[in-house]
PDB file of C-alpha atoms in Angstrom:
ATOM      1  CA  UNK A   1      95.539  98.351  82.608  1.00  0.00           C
ATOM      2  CA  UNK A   2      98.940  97.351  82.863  1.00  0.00           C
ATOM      3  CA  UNK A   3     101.150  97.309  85.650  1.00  0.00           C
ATOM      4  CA  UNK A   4     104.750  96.228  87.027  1.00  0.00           C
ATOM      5  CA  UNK A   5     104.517  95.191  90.832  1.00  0.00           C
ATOM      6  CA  UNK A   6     107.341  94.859  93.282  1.00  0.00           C
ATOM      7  CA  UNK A   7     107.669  93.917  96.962  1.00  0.00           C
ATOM      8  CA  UNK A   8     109.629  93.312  99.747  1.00  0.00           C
ATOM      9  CA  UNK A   9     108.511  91.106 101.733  1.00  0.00           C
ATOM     10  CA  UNK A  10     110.100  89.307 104.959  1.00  0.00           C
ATOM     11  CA  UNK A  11     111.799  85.388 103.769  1.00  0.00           C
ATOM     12  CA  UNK A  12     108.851  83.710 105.959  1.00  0.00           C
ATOM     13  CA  UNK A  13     106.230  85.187 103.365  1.00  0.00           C
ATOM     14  CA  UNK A  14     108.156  85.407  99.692  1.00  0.00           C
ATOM     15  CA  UNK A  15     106.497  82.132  98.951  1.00  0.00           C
ATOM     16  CA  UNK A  16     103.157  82.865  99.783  1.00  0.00           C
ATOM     17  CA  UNK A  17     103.323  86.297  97.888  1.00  0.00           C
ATOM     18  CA  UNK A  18     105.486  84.963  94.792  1.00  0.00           C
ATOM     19  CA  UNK A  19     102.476  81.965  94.776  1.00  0.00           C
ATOM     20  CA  UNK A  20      99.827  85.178  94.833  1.00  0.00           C
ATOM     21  CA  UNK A  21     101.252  87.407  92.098  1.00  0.00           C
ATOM     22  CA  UNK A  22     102.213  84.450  90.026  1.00  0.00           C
ATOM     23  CA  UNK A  23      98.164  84.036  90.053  1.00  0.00           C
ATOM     24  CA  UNK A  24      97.608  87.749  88.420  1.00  0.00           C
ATOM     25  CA  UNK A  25     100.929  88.388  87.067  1.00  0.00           C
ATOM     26  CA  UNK A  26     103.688  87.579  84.902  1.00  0.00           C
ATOM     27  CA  UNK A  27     107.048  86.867  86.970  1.00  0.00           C
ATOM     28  CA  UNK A  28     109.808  88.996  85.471  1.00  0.00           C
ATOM     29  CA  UNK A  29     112.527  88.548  88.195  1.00  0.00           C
ATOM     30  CA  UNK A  30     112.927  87.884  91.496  1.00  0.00           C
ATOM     31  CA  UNK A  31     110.367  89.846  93.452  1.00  0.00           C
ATOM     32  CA  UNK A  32     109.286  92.285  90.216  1.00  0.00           C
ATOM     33  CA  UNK A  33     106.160  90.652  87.661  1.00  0.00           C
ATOM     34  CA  UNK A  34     104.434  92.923  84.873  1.00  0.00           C
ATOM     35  CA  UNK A  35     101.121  91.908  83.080  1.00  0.00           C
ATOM     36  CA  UNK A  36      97.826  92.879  81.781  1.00  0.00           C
ATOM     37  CA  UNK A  37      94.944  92.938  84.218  1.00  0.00           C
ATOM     38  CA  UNK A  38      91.991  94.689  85.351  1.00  0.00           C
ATOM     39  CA  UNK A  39      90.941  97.100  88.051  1.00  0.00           C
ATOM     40  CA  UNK A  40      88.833  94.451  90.064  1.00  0.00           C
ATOM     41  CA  UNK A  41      91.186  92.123  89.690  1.00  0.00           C
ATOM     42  CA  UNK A  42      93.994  94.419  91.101  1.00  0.00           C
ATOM     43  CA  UNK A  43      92.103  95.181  93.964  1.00  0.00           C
ATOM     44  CA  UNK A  44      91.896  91.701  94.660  1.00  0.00           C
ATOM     45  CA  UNK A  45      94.821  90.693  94.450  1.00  0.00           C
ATOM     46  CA  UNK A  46      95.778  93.708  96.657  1.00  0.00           C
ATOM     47  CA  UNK A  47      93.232  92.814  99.577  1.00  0.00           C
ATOM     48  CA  UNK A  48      94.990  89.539  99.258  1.00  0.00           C
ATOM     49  CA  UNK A  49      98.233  90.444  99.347  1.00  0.00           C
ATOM     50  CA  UNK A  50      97.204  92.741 102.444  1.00  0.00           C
ATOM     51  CA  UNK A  51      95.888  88.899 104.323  1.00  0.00           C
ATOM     52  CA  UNK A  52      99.691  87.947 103.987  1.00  0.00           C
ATOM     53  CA  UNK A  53     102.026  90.838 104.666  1.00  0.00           C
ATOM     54  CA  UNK A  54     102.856  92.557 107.476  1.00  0.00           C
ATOM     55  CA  UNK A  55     102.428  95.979 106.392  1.00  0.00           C
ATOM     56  CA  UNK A  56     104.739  97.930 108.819  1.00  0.00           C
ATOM     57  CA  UNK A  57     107.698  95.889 107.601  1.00  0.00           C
ATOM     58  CA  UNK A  58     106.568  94.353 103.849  1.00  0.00           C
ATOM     59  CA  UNK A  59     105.941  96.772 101.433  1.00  0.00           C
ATOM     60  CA  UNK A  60     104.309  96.492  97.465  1.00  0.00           C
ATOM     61  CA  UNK A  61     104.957  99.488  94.842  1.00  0.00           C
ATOM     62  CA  UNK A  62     102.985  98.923  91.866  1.00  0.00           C
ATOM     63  CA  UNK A  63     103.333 101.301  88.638  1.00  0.00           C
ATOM     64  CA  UNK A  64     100.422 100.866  86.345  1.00  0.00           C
ATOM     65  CA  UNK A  65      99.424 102.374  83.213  1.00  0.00           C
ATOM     66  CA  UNK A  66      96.404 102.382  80.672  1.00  0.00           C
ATOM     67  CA  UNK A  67      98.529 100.545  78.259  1.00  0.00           C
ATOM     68  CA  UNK A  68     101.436  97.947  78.041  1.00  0.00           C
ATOM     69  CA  UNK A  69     102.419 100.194  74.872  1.00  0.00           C
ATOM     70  CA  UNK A  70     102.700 103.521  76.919  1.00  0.00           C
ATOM     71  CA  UNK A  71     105.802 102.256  78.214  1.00  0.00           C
ATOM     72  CA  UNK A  72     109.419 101.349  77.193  1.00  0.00           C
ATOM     73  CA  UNK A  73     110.980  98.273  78.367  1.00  0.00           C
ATOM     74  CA  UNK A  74     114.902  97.954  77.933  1.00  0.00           C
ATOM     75  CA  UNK A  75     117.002  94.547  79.627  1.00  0.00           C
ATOM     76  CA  UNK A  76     120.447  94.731  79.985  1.00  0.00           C
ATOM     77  CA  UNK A  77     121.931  91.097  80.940  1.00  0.00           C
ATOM     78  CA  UNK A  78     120.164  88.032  81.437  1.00  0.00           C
ATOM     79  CA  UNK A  79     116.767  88.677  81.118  1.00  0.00           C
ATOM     80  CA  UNK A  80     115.075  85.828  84.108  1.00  0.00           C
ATOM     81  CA  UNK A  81     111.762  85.299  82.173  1.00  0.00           C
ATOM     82  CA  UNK A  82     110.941  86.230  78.784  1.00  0.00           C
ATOM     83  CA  UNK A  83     107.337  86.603  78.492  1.00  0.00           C
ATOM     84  CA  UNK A  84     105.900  84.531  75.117  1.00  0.00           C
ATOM     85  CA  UNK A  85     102.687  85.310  74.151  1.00  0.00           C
ATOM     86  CA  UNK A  86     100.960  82.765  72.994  1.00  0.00           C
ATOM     87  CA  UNK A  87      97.471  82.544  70.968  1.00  0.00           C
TER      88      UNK A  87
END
């Protein structure tokens, strides 16, 4: 599947949660990634994010979809991290 995940999280834990997603995900800009990855591995990653926020102030939305292809990506300005694929 493929998914875009953003949070909000207090300052004291951005580093520990930009450390976690950079683990599954691709960073896109600040506080947003977007990558490939599978169901077990999302609900990892979610059961760890869940050890390190505080979940009646930090929240995650995560939009996900079968297929990176299902879905159209357009940057205006500066785009933070262009994603290269390499083989």
């Amino acid at each position: 599947m493929y998914v875009i995940l953003v949070y909000d999280v207090h300052q004291k834990r951005v580093g520990k949660m930009l450390k976690l997603c950079r683990r599954y995900l691709n960073w896109i800009q600040n506080s947003v990634f977007e990558g490939a990855i599978s169901e077990l591995k999302l609900k990892e990653m979610i059961f760890e994010a869940r050890q390190i926020m505080d979940e009646s102030y930090d929240s995650i939305i995560i939009f996900s979809s079968r297929n990176e292809r299902w879905l159209d990506k357009q940057v205006i300005g500066l785009e933070k991290n262009e994603i290269d694929q390499f083989l």
